[in-house]
Amino acid sequence: MNDAHEDGMTKLVENYREGRRRWGVEDADRRWLQQPLTDWTTGLKGQQPHPPLDSDTAERLAVAIKETLAIRDGLILSILAPEPGLDRDRLLDLCVRPNDPSNVTALCSILDAVFKDPTTRPDQPRCQAGLAMLVSMADKVPPGFRSQPLAVAAYVDWWSGGSRASGFAEEALCDDRSCSLAAIVLALIGRGIDPAWRQSG
């Protein structure tokens, strides 16, 4: 990565923040995420072995999930949600209106199922498609923007029973020592805590 790329990402962050000041948080986030979440949800369908994200989508998502954790959490939910999953419009609404009562309910419902219901199991093709896009995102952005995609990858890999979660989490912490999600994943692994579906065998 070169200085020009880092400068470009810094400018993208400024554009994101300026849009939120100009249009308000919800409207600005909706405008920012329309195309990236279309690409993301298409990629999750696993229509290709390694769904690519173009550089523009990868950079816009990396900025959004670094700046706004509700958007990061939306990407996590889009991978973990039980079938039929979240379509683009539902995911967009969760990301831009995280405090809406219906979205809070949906969030809690999905997380309860993920952690407590042993019959809620990973959709492995969707998890692998998500992991491929997250790794692609981290590869396409400069240092300082890699921690959140790598932390999400760590979480998804932990949930899906993979073997790369600790590696992803450690990479995320190398990029940003304050990345709490990466630290949480390492703590889960260190304490031998598994999601309910794995505990049930």
Tab-separated table of N, CA and C in Angstrom, residues 57-152:
chain	number	residue	atom	x	y	z
A	57	THR	N	-16.200	-0.860	-3.419
A	57	THR	CA	-17.077	-1.446	-2.396
A	57	THR	C	-16.285	-1.805	-1.142
A	58	ALA	N	-15.115	-2.425	-1.330
A	58	ALA	CA	-14.287	-2.815	-0.185
A	58	ALA	C	-13.901	-1.591	0.645
A	59	GLU	N	-13.499	-0.522	-0.017
A	59	GLU	CA	-13.068	0.673	0.709
A	59	GLU	C	-14.239	1.353	1.417
A	60	ARG	N	-15.386	1.429	0.763
A	60	ARG	CA	-16.546	2.078	1.380
A	60	ARG	C	-17.034	1.279	2.589
A	61	LEU	N	-17.039	-0.046	2.469
A	61	LEU	CA	-17.432	-0.866	3.613
A	61	LEU	C	-16.412	-0.765	4.738
A	62	ALA	N	-15.128	-0.748	4.394
A	62	ALA	CA	-14.086	-0.666	5.426
A	62	ALA	C	-14.205	0.646	6.206
A	63	VAL	N	-14.482	1.737	5.508
A	63	VAL	CA	-14.679	3.012	6.190
A	63	VAL	C	-15.909	2.948	7.083
A	64	ALA	N	-17.001	2.420	6.546
A	64	ALA	CA	-18.260	2.395	7.303
A	64	ALA	C	-18.135	1.565	8.569
A	65	ILE	N	-17.493	0.392	8.498
A	65	ILE	CA	-17.440	-0.467	9.683
A	65	ILE	C	-16.393	0.003	10.683
A	66	LYS	N	-15.433	0.813	10.219
A	66	LYS	CA	-14.478	1.426	11.159
A	66	LYS	C	-15.132	2.592	11.900
A	67	GLU	N	-15.942	3.358	11.186
A	67	GLU	CA	-16.563	4.549	11.753
A	67	GLU	C	-17.815	4.239	12.571
A	68	THR	N	-18.561	3.217	12.178
A	68	THR	CA	-19.885	2.977	12.760
A	68	THR	C	-20.040	1.492	13.081
A	69	LEU	N	-19.965	1.146	14.360
A	69	LEU	CA	-19.994	-0.267	14.740
A	69	LEU	C	-21.338	-0.920	14.449
A	70	ALA	N	-22.416	-0.149	14.383
A	70	ALA	CA	-23.712	-0.735	14.028
A	70	ALA	C	-23.672	-1.333	12.624
A	71	ILE	N	-22.903	-0.717	11.735
A	71	ILE	CA	-22.772	-1.250	10.374
A	71	ILE	C	-21.915	-2.509	10.405
A	72	ARG	N	-20.856	-2.489	11.179
A	72	ARG	CA	-20.048	-3.710	11.343
A	72	ARG	C	-20.911	-4.854	11.871
A	73	ASP	N	-21.721	-4.557	12.890
A	73	ASP	CA	-22.579	-5.594	13.464
A	73	ASP	C	-23.605	-6.090	12.450
A	74	GLY	N	-24.044	-5.193	11.567
A	74	GLY	CA	-24.960	-5.605	10.508
A	74	GLY	C	-24.326	-6.631	9.585
A	75	LEU	N	-23.050	-6.440	9.249
A	75	LEU	CA	-22.362	-7.420	8.399
A	75	LEU	C	-22.255	-8.769	9.112
A	76	ILE	N	-21.979	-8.723	10.411
A	76	ILE	CA	-21.913	-9.973	11.175
A	76	ILE	C	-23.261	-10.689	11.113
A	77	LEU	N	-24.330	-9.952	11.380
A	77	LEU	CA	-25.664	-10.564	11.382
A	77	LEU	C	-26.021	-11.130	10.018
A	78	SER	N	-25.587	-10.457	8.957
A	78	SER	CA	-25.921	-10.936	7.617
A	78	SER	C	-25.310	-12.300	7.332
A	79	ILE	N	-24.208	-12.602	7.994
A	79	ILE	CA	-23.560	-13.910	7.815
A	79	ILE	C	-24.144	-14.946	8.770
A	80	LEU	N	-24.411	-14.525	10.012
A	80	LEU	CA	-24.854	-15.472	11.035
A	80	LEU	C	-26.351	-15.752	11.024
A	81	ALA	N	-27.155	-14.843	10.474
A	81	ALA	CA	-28.615	-14.977	10.569
A	81	ALA	C	-29.089	-16.318	10.036
A	82	PRO	N	-29.993	-16.982	10.786
A	82	PRO	CA	-30.555	-18.238	10.285
A	82	PRO	C	-31.283	-18.028	8.957
A	83	GLU	N	-31.431	-19.107	8.216
A	83	GLU	CA	-32.154	-19.030	6.952
A	83	GLU	C	-33.528	-18.423	7.164
A	84	PRO	N	-34.035	-17.623	6.244
A	84	PRO	CA	-33.491	-17.341	4.909
A	84	PRO	C	-32.461	-16.225	4.881
A	85	GLY	N	-31.958	-15.804	6.029
A	85	GLY	CA	-30.966	-14.743	6.044
A	85	GLY	C	-31.607	-13.371	5.909
A	86	LEU	N	-30.773	-12.382	5.640
A	86	LEU	CA	-31.224	-10.999	5.511
A	86	LEU	C	-31.047	-10.549	4.065
A	87	ASP	N	-32.113	-10.034	3.455
A	87	ASP	CA	-31.929	-9.474	2.114
A	87	ASP	C	-31.312	-8.084	2.237
A	88	ARG	N	-30.974	-7.491	1.093
A	88	ARG	CA	-30.266	-6.220	1.107
A	88	ARG	C	-31.048	-5.134	1.849
A	89	ASP	N	-32.339	-5.025	1.569
A	89	ASP	CA	-33.133	-3.949	2.173
A	89	ASP	C	-33.237	-4.107	3.687
A	90	ARG	N	-33.397	-5.351	4.140
A	90	ARG	CA	-33.494	-5.600	5.592
A	90	ARG	C	-32.161	-5.302	6.261
A	91	LEU	N	-31.079	-5.721	5.632
A	91	LEU	CA	-29.749	-5.464	6.177
A	91	LEU	C	-29.473	-3.960	6.202
A	92	LEU	N	-29.820	-3.271	5.133
A	92	LEU	CA	-29.610	-1.822	5.080
A	92	LEU	C	-30.359	-1.135	6.211
A	93	ASP	N	-31.593	-1.536	6.446
A	93	ASP	CA	-32.379	-0.917	7.506
A	93	ASP	C	-31.768	-1.190	8.877
A	94	LEU	N	-31.286	-2.417	9.103
A	94	LEU	CA	-30.628	-2.731	10.371
A	94	LEU	C	-29.391	-1.866	10.591
A	95	CYS	N	-28.655	-1.602	9.510
A	95	CYS	CA	-27.419	-0.826	9.623
A	95	CYS	C	-27.688	0.652	9.875
A	96	VAL	N	-28.716	1.208	9.222
A	96	VAL	CA	-28.916	2.660	9.310
A	96	VAL	C	-29.877	3.056	10.426
A	97	ARG	N	-30.667	2.087	10.928
A	97	ARG	CA	-31.598	2.397	12.027
A	97	ARG	C	-31.443	1.352	13.131
A	98	PRO	N	-30.242	1.242	13.712
A	98	PRO	CA	-29.994	0.179	14.695
A	98	PRO	C	-30.818	0.306	15.966
A	99	ASN	N	-31.294	1.519	16.272
A	99	ASN	CA	-32.058	1.721	17.507
A	99	ASN	C	-33.564	1.635	17.310
A	100	ASP	N	-34.001	1.409	16.069
A	100	ASP	CA	-35.428	1.219	15.825
A	100	ASP	C	-35.898	-0.029	16.589
A	101	PRO	N	-37.031	0.045	17.302
A	101	PRO	CA	-37.459	-1.093	18.128
A	101	PRO	C	-37.542	-2.419	17.371
A	102	SER	N	-38.048	-2.389	16.133
A	102	SER	CA	-38.157	-3.648	15.382
A	102	SER	C	-36.780	-4.197	15.025
A	103	ASN	N	-35.819	-3.307	14.809
A	103	ASN	CA	-34.468	-3.757	14.498
A	103	ASN	C	-33.749	-4.273	15.734
A	104	VAL	N	-33.999	-3.646	16.878
A	104	VAL	CA	-33.435	-4.155	18.134
A	104	VAL	C	-33.973	-5.563	18.405
A	105	THR	N	-35.263	-5.755	18.170
A	105	THR	CA	-35.872	-7.076	18.367
A	105	THR	C	-35.248	-8.106	17.443
A	106	ALA	N	-35.071	-7.728	16.174
A	106	ALA	CA	-34.468	-8.653	15.208
A	106	ALA	C	-33.042	-8.999	15.608
A	107	LEU	N	-32.286	-8.000	16.022
A	107	LEU	CA	-30.912	-8.212	16.462
A	107	LEU	C	-30.858	-9.195	17.623
A	108	CYS	N	-31.694	-8.955	18.632
A	108	CYS	CA	-31.699	-9.819	19.816
A	108	CYS	C	-32.130	-11.239	19.455
A	109	SER	N	-33.098	-11.354	18.562
A	109	SER	CA	-33.590	-12.666	18.156
A	109	SER	C	-32.503	-13.479	17.471
A	110	ILE	N	-31.785	-12.819	16.560
A	110	ILE	CA	-30.716	-13.525	15.840
A	110	ILE	C	-29.598	-13.925	16.804
A	111	LEU	N	-29.193	-13.002	17.667
A	111	LEU	CA	-28.093	-13.308	18.589
A	111	LEU	C	-28.481	-14.380	19.603
A	112	ASP	N	-29.719	-14.354	20.057
A	112	ASP	CA	-30.184	-15.398	20.975
A	112	ASP	C	-30.107	-16.766	20.312
A	113	ALA	N	-30.558	-16.818	19.060
A	113	ALA	CA	-30.519	-18.093	18.337
A	113	ALA	C	-29.085	-18.567	18.138
A	114	VAL	N	-28.210	-17.640	17.779
A	114	VAL	CA	-26.813	-17.985	17.519
A	114	VAL	C	-26.131	-18.549	18.769
A	115	PHE	N	-26.400	-17.921	19.919
A	115	PHE	CA	-25.672	-18.308	21.125
A	115	PHE	C	-26.360	-19.380	21.956
A	116	LYS	N	-27.698	-19.451	21.899
A	116	LYS	CA	-28.411	-20.300	22.844
A	116	LYS	C	-29.124	-21.496	22.230
A	117	ASP	N	-29.399	-21.439	20.932
A	117	ASP	CA	-30.204	-22.487	20.301
A	117	ASP	C	-29.291	-23.469	19.575
A	118	PRO	N	-29.170	-24.689	20.095
A	118	PRO	CA	-28.259	-25.649	19.463
A	118	PRO	C	-28.696	-26.080	18.066
A	119	THR	N	-29.953	-25.794	17.717
A	119	THR	CA	-30.410	-26.148	16.361
A	119	THR	C	-30.065	-25.064	15.339
A	120	THR	N	-29.625	-23.894	15.808
A	120	THR	CA	-29.194	-22.840	14.889
A	120	THR	C	-27.737	-23.075	14.543
A	121	ARG	N	-27.523	-23.550	13.332
A	121	ARG	CA	-26.187	-23.917	12.885
A	121	ARG	C	-25.718	-23.009	11.759
A	122	PRO	N	-24.434	-22.906	11.561
A	122	PRO	CA	-23.932	-22.027	10.499
A	122	PRO	C	-24.370	-22.506	9.118
A	123	ASP	N	-24.702	-21.559	8.279
A	123	ASP	CA	-24.831	-21.826	6.849
A	123	ASP	C	-23.401	-21.753	6.302
A	124	GLN	N	-22.769	-22.906	6.170
A	124	GLN	CA	-21.333	-22.910	5.855
A	124	GLN	C	-21.000	-22.222	4.528
A	125	PRO	N	-21.779	-22.436	3.457
A	125	PRO	CA	-21.453	-21.689	2.227
A	125	PRO	C	-21.522	-20.175	2.423
A	126	ARG	N	-22.520	-19.705	3.184
A	126	ARG	CA	-22.630	-18.267	3.417
A	126	ARG	C	-21.461	-17.789	4.277
A	127	CYS	N	-21.091	-18.570	5.298
A	127	CYS	CA	-19.944	-18.188	6.129
A	127	CYS	C	-18.665	-18.113	5.302
A	128	GLN	N	-18.454	-19.102	4.435
A	128	GLN	CA	-17.232	-19.106	3.631
A	128	GLN	C	-17.222	-17.957	2.630
A	129	ALA	N	-18.398	-17.647	2.064
A	129	ALA	CA	-18.483	-16.510	1.149
A	129	ALA	C	-18.188	-15.213	1.891
A	130	GLY	N	-18.753	-15.066	3.102
A	130	GLY	CA	-18.495	-13.879	3.897
A	130	GLY	C	-17.027	-13.756	4.261
A	131	LEU	N	-16.415	-14.871	4.671
A	131	LEU	CA	-14.998	-14.836	5.033
A	131	LEU	C	-14.140	-14.424	3.838
A	132	ALA	N	-14.471	-14.946	2.657
A	132	ALA	CA	-13.700	-14.591	1.464
A	132	ALA	C	-13.787	-13.091	1.191
A	133	MET	N	-14.987	-12.516	1.360
A	133	MET	CA	-15.138	-11.077	1.119
A	133	MET	C	-14.422	-10.258	2.184
A	134	LEU	N	-14.478	-10.700	3.437
A	134	LEU	CA	-13.804	-9.965	4.513
A	134	LEU	C	-12.290	-9.968	4.327
A	135	VAL	N	-11.734	-11.110	3.955
A	135	VAL	CA	-10.293	-11.187	3.713
A	135	VAL	C	-9.927	-10.314	2.514
A	136	SER	N	-10.759	-10.354	1.475
A	136	SER	CA	-10.539	-9.508	0.309
A	136	SER	C	-10.572	-8.029	0.700
A	137	MET	N	-11.526	-7.665	1.562
A	137	MET	CA	-11.625	-6.283	2.020
A	137	MET	C	-10.354	-5.871	2.754
A	138	ALA	N	-9.902	-6.713	3.681
A	138	ALA	CA	-8.698	-6.394	4.447
A	138	ALA	C	-7.478	-6.263	3.538
A	139	ASP	N	-7.425	-7.076	2.477
A	139	ASP	CA	-6.298	-7.025	1.546
A	139	ASP	C	-6.302	-5.766	0.683
A	140	LYS	N	-7.488	-5.162	0.518
A	140	LYS	CA	-7.612	-4.029	-0.403
A	140	LYS	C	-7.465	-2.675	0.278
A	141	VAL	N	-7.321	-2.652	1.595
A	141	VAL	CA	-7.258	-1.365	2.299
A	141	VAL	C	-5.924	-1.232	3.033
A	142	PRO	N	-5.510	0.006	3.304
A	142	PRO	CA	-4.223	0.220	3.963
A	142	PRO	C	-4.300	-0.031	5.470
A	143	PRO	N	-3.148	-0.093	6.130
A	143	PRO	CA	-3.143	-0.238	7.584
A	143	PRO	C	-4.008	0.831	8.242
A	144	GLY	N	-4.628	0.429	9.364
A	144	GLY	CA	-5.536	1.323	10.051
A	144	GLY	C	-6.991	1.080	9.685
A	145	PHE	N	-7.203	0.351	8.587
A	145	PHE	CA	-8.558	0.027	8.147
A	145	PHE	C	-8.801	-1.490	8.090
A	146	ARG	N	-7.810	-2.269	8.481
A	146	ARG	CA	-7.917	-3.727	8.361
A	146	ARG	C	-8.516	-4.395	9.591
A	147	SER	N	-8.448	-3.722	10.733
A	147	SER	CA	-8.790	-4.396	11.988
A	147	SER	C	-10.233	-4.888	12.017
A	148	GLN	N	-11.190	-4.052	11.580
A	148	GLN	CA	-12.590	-4.467	11.694
A	148	GLN	C	-12.952	-5.616	10.739
A	149	PRO	N	-12.575	-5.574	9.452
A	149	PRO	CA	-12.876	-6.757	8.631
A	149	PRO	C	-12.213	-8.028	9.154
A	150	LEU	N	-11.003	-7.901	9.678
A	150	LEU	CA	-10.320	-9.085	10.214
A	150	LEU	C	-10.982	-9.567	11.506
A	151	ALA	N	-11.447	-8.628	12.336
A	151	ALA	CA	-12.133	-9.021	13.567
A	151	ALA	C	-13.455	-9.710	13.259
A	152	VAL	N	-14.189	-9.193	12.278
A	152	VAL	CA	-15.435	-9.853	11.858
A	152	VAL	C	-15.124	-11.250	11.314
